PDB file of C-alpha atoms in Angstrom:
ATOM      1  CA  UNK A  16     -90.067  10.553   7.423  1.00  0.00           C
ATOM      2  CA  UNK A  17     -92.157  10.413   4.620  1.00  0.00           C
ATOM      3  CA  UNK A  18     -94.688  13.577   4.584  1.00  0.00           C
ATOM      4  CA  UNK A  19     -98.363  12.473   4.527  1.00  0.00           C
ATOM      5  CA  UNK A  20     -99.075  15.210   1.827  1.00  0.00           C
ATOM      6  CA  UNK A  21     -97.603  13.551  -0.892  1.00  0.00           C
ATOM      7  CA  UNK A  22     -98.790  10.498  -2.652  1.00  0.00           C
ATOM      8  CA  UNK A  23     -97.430   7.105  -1.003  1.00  0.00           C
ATOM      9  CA  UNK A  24     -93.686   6.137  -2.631  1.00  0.00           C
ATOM     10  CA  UNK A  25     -94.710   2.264  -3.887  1.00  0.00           C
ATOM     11  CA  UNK A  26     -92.903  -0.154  -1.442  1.00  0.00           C
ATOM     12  CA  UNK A  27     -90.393  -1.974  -3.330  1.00  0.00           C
ATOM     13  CA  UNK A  28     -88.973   1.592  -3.681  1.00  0.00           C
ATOM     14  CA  UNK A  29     -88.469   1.307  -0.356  1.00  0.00           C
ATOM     15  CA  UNK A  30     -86.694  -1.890   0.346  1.00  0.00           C
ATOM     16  CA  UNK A  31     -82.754  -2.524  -0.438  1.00  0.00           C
ATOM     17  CA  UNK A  32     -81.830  -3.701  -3.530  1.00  0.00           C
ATOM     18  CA  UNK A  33     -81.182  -7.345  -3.558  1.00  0.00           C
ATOM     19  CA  UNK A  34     -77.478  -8.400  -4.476  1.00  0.00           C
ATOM     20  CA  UNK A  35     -75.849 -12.034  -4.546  1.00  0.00           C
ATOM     21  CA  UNK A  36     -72.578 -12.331  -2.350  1.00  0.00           C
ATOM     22  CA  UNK A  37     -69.489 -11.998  -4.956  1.00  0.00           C
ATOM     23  CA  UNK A  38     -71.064  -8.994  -7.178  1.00  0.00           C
ATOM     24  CA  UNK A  39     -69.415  -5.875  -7.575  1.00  0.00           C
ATOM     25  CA  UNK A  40     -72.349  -2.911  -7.035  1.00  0.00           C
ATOM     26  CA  UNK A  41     -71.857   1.045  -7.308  1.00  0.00           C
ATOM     27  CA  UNK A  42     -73.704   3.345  -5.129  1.00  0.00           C
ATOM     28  CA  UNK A  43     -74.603   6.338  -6.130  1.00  0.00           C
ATOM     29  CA  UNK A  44     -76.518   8.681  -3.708  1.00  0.00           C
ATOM     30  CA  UNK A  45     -77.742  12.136  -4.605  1.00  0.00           C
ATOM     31  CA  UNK A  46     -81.071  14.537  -3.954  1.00  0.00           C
ATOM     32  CA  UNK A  47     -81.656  13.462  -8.033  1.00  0.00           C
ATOM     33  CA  UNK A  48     -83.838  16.969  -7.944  1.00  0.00           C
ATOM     34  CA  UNK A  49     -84.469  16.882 -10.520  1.00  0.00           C
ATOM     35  CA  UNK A  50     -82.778  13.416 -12.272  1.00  0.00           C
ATOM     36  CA  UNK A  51     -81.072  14.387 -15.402  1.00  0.00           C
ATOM     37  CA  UNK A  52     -79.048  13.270 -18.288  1.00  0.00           C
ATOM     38  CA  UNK A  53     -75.700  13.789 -16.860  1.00  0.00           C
ATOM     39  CA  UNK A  54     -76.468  11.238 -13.150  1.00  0.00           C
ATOM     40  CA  UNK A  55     -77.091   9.100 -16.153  1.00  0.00           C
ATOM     41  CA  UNK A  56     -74.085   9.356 -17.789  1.00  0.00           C
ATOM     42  CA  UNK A  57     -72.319   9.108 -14.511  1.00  0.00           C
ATOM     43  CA  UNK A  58     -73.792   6.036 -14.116  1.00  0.00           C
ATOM     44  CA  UNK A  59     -73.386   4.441 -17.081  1.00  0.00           C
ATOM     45  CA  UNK A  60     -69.192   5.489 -17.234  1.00  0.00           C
ATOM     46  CA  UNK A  61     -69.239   3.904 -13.820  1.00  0.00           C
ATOM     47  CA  UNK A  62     -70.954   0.667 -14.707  1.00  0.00           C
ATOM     48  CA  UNK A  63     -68.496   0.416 -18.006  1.00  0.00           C
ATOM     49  CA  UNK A  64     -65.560   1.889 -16.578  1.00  0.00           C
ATOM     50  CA  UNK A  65     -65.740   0.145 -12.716  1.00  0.00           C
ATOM     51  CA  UNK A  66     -66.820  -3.165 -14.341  1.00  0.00           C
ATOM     52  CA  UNK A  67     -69.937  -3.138 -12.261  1.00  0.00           C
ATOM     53  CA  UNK A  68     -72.654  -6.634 -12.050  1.00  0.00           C
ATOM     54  CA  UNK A  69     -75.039  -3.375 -10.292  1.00  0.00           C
ATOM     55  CA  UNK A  70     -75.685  -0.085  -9.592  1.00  0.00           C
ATOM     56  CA  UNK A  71     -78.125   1.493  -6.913  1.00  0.00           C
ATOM     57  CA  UNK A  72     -78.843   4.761  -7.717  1.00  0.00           C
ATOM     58  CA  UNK A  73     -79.678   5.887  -4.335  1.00  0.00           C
ATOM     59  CA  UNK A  74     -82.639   8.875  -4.317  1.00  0.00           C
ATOM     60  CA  UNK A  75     -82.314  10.626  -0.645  1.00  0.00           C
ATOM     61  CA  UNK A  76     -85.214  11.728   1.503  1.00  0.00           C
ATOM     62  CA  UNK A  77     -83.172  14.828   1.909  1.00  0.00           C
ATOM     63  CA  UNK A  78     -79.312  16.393   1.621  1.00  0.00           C
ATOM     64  CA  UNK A  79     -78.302  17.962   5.128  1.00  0.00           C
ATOM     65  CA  UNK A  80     -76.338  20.206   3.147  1.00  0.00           C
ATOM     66  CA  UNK A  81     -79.035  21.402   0.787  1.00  0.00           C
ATOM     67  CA  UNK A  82     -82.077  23.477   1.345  1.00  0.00           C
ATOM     68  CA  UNK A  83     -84.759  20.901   1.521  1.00  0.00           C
ATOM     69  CA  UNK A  84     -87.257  23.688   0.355  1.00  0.00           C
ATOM     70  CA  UNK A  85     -86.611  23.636  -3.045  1.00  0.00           C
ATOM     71  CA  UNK A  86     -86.858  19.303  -3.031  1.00  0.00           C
ATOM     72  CA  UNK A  87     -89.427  17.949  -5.019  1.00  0.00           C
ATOM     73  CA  UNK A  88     -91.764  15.253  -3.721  1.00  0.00           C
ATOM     74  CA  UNK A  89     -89.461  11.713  -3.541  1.00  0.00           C
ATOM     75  CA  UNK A  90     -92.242  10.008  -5.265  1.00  0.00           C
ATOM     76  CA  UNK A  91     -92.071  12.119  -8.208  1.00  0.00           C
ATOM     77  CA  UNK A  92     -87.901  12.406  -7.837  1.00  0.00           C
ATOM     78  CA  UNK A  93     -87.726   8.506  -8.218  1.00  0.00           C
ATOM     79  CA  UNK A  94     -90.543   8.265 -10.716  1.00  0.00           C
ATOM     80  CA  UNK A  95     -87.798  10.628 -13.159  1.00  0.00           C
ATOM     81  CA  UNK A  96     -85.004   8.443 -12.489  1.00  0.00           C
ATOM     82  CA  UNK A  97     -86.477   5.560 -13.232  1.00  0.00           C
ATOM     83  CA  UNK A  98     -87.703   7.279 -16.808  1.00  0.00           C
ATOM     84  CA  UNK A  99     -83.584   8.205 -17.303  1.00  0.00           C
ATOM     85  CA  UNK A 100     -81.845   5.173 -15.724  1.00  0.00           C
ATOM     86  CA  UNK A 101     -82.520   2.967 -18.590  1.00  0.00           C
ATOM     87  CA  UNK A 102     -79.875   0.393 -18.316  1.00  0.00           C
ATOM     88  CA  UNK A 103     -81.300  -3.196 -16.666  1.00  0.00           C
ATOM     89  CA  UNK A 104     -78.749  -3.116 -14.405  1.00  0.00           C
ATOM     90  CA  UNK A 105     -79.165  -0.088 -12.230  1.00  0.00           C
ATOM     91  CA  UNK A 106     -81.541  -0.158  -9.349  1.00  0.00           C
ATOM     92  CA  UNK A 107     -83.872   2.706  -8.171  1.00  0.00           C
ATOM     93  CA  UNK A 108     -84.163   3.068  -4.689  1.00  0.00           C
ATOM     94  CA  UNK A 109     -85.058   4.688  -1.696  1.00  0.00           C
ATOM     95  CA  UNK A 110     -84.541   2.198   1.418  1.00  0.00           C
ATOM     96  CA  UNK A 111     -82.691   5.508   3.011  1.00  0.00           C
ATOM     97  CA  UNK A 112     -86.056   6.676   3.730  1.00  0.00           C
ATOM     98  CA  UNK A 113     -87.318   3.656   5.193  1.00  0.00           C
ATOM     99  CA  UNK A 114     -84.435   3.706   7.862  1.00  0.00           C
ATOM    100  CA  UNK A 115     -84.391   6.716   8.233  1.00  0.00           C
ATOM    101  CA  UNK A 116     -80.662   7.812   8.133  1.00  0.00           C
ATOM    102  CA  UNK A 117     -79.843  11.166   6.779  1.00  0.00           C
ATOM    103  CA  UNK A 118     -76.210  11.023   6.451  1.00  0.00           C
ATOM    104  CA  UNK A 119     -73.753   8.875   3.977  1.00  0.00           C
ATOM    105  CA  UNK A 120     -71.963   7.584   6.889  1.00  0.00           C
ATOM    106  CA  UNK A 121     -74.913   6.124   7.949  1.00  0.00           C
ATOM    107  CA  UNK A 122     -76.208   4.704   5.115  1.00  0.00           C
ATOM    108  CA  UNK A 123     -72.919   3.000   4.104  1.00  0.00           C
ATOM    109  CA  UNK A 124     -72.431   1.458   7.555  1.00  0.00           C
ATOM    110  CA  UNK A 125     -76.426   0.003   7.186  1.00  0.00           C
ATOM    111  CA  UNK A 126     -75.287  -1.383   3.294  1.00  0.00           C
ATOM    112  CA  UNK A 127     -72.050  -2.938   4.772  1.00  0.00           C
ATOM    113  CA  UNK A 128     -74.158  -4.311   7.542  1.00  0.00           C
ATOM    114  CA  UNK A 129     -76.594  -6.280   5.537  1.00  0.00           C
ATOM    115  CA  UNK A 130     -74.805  -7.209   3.074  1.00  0.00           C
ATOM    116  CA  UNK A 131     -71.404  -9.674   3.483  1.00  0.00           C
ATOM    117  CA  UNK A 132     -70.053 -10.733   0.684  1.00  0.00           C
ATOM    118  CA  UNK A 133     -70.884  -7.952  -1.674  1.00  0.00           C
ATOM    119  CA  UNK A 134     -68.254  -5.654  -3.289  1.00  0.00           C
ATOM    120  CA  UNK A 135     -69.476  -2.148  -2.845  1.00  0.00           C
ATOM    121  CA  UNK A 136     -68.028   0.843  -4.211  1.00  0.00           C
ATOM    122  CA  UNK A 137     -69.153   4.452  -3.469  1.00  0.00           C
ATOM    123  CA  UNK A 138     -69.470   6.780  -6.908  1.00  0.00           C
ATOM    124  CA  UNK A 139     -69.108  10.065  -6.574  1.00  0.00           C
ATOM    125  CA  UNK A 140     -69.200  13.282  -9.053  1.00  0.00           C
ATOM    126  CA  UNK A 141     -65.914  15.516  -9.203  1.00  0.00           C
ATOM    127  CA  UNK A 142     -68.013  18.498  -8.678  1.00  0.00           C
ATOM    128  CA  UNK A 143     -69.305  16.602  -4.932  1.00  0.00           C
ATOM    129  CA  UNK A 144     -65.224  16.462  -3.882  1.00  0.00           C
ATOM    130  CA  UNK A 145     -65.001  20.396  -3.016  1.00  0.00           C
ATOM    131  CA  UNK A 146     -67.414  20.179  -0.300  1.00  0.00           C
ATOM    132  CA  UNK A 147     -66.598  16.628   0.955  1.00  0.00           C
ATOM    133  CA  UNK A 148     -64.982  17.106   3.716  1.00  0.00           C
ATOM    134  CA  UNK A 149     -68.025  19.476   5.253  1.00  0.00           C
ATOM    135  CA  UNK A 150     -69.879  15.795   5.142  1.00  0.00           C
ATOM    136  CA  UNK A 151     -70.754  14.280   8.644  1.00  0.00           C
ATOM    137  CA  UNK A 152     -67.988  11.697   9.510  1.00  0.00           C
ATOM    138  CA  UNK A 153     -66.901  12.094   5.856  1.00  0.00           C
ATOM    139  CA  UNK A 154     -63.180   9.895   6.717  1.00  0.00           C
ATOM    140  CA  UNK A 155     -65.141   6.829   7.916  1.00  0.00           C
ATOM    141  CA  UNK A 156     -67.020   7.545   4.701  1.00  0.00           C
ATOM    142  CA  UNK A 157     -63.999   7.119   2.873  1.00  0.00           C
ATOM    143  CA  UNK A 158     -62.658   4.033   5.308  1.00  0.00           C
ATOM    144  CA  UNK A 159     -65.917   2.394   4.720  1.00  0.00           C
ATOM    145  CA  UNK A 160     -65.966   1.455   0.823  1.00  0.00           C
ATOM    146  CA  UNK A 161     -63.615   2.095  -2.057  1.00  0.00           C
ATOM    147  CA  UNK A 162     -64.878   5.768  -3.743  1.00  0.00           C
ATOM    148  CA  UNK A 163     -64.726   6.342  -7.746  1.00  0.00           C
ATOM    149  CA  UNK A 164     -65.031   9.727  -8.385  1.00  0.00           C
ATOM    150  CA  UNK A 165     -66.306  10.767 -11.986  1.00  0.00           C
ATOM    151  CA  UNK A 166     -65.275  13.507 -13.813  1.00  0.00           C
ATOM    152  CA  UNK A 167     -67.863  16.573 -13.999  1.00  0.00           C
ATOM    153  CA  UNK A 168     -67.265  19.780 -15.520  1.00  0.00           C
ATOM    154  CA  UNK A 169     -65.012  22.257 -13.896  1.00  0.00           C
ATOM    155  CA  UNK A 170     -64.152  19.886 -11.727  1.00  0.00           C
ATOM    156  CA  UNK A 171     -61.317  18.302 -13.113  1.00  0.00           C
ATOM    157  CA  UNK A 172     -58.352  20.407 -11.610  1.00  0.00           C
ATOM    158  CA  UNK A 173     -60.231  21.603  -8.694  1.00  0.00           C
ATOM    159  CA  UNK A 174     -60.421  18.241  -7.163  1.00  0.00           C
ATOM    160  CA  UNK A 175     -56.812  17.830  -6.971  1.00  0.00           C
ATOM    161  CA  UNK A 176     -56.726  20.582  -4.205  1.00  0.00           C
ATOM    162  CA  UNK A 177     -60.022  19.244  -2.302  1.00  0.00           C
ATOM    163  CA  UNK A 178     -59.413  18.303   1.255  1.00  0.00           C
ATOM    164  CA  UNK A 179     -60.125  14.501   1.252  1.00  0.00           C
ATOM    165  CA  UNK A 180     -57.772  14.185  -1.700  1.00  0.00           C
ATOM    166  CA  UNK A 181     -54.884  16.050   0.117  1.00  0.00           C
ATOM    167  CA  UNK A 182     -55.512  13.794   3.149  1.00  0.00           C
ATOM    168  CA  UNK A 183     -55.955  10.316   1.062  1.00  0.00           C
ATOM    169  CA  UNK A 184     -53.502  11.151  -1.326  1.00  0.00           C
ATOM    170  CA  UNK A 185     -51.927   7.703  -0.312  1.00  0.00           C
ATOM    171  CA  UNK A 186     -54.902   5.780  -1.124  1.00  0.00           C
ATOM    172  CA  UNK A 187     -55.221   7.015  -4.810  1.00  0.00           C
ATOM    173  CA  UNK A 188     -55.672   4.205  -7.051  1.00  0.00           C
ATOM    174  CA  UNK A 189     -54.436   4.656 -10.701  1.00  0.00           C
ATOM    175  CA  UNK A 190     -57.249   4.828 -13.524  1.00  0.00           C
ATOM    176  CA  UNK A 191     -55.813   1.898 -15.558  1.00  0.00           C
ATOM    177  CA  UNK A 192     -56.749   0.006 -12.429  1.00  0.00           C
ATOM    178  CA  UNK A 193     -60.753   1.142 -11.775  1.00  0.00           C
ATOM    179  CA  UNK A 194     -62.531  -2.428 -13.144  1.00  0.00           C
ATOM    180  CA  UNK A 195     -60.327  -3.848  -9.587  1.00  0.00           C
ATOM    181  CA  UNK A 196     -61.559  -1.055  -7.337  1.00  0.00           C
ATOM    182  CA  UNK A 197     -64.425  -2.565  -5.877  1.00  0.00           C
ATOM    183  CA  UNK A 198     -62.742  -5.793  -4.797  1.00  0.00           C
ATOM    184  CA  UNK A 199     -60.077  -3.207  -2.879  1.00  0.00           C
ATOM    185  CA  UNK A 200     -59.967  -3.255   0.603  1.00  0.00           C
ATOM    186  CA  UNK A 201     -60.670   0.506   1.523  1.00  0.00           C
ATOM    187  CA  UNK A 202     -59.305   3.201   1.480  1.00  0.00           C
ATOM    188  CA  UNK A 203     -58.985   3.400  -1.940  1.00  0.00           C
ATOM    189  CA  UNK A 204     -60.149   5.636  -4.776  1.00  0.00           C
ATOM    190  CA  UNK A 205     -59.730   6.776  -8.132  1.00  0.00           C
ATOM    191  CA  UNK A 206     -60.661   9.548 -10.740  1.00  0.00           C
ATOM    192  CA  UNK A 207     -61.760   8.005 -13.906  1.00  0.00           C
ATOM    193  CA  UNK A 208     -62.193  10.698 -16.710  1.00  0.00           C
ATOM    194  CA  UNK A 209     -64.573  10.475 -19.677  1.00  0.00           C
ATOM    195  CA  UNK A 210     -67.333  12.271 -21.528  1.00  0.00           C
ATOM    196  CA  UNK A 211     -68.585  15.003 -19.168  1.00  0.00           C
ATOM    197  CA  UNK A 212     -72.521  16.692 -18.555  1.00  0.00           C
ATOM    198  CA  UNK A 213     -72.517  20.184 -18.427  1.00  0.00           C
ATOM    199  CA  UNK A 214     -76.529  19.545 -16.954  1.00  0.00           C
ATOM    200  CA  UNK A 215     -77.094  20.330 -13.374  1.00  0.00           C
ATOM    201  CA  UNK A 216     -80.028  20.249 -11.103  1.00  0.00           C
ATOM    202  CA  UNK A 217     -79.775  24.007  -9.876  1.00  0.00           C
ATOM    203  CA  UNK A 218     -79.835  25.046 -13.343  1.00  0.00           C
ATOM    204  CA  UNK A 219     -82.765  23.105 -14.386  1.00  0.00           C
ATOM    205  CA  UNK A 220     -85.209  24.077 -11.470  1.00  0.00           C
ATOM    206  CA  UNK A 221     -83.797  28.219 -12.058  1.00  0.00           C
ATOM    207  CA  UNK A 222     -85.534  27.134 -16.104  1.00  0.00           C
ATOM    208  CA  UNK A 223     -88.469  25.305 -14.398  1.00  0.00           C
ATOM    209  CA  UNK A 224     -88.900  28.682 -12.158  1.00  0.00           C
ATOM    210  CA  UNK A 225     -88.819  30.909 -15.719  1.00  0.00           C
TER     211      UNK A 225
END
């Protein structure tokens, strides 16, 4: 629930995106706390790269897995990405917080739900892959919509040993074939390299902090 303290988030924040049936979308889900250069660049490999019509770029209320303490005010965290998610097609939202679901799972079944007809697929940083399988129902996650994940720093080996890859190792879809991913039936997923961030959030609020 939205805290009373803060300053309202405008409503079409709050409302899902609108997409036609046939399109191929990307969602991409993440605290954004703060938004930086590299979710852009995520994005914008994943639009190119997954031959995307959209992208929602998907600011939570709050990451179970994260201390909420340090989260700035949702307002202000979608007011940034909207400053650095320049490209026309990517959509800032926050309907999560209207329905108040908490967990990926959740939110994926709701997207699926209300939207027939639309090719989603769920994008993913390398450096999110360690951890994955600590995520709340995190193989109907993977069951639910085809998963790019994009290359981060660091990440590049480690992923091969991460516990969802190890399990889905069957359902690894070759690089060459990424602009067909989100028409796959899932699971399916691939790991599409390219130019790689070394911003992160953590790093930036430890600055902000001085």
């Amino acid at each position: 629930m939205l805290s009373p303290s803060h300053p309202p988030v405008p409503s079409h924040y709050l409302k899902m995106p609108h997409a036609e049936k046939g399109l191929a979308v990307g969602l991409f889900g993440g605290s954004f706390n703060p938004p930086h250069a590299g979710h852009a660049l995520v994005a914008e490999i994943a639009l190119r790269r997954l031959a995307l019509d959209q992208l929602w770029w998907m600011v939570t209320p709050g990451n179970p897995l994260k201390n909420t303490r340090e989260l700035a005010p949702l307002g202000e965290r979608l007011q940034l990405s909207e400053q650095i998610a320049k490209n026309p097609k990517i959509k800032v939202t926050a309907f999560e917080a209207t329905h108040h679901v908490r967990y990926t799972a959740d939110t994926l079944a709701l997207v699926k739900a209300r939207n027939p007809g639309v090719d989603f697929v769920w994008i993913m940083g390398a450096d999110s892959l360690r951890d994955f399988h600590r995520w709340q129902r995190w193989r109907e996650i993977v069951m639910t919509f085809p998963i790019a994940v994009i290359d981060r720093p660091g990440a590049t080996l480690s992923f091969l040993s991460s516990v969802v890859a190890k399990t889905f190792d069957y359902a690894r879809v070759d690089e060459g074939d990424a602009p067909r991913l989100a028409r796959m039936k899932a699971p399916a997923w691939t790991f599409i390299h390219g130019p790689r961030s070394s911003l992160s959030s953590s790093a930036i609020r430890k600055l902000a902090k001085g």
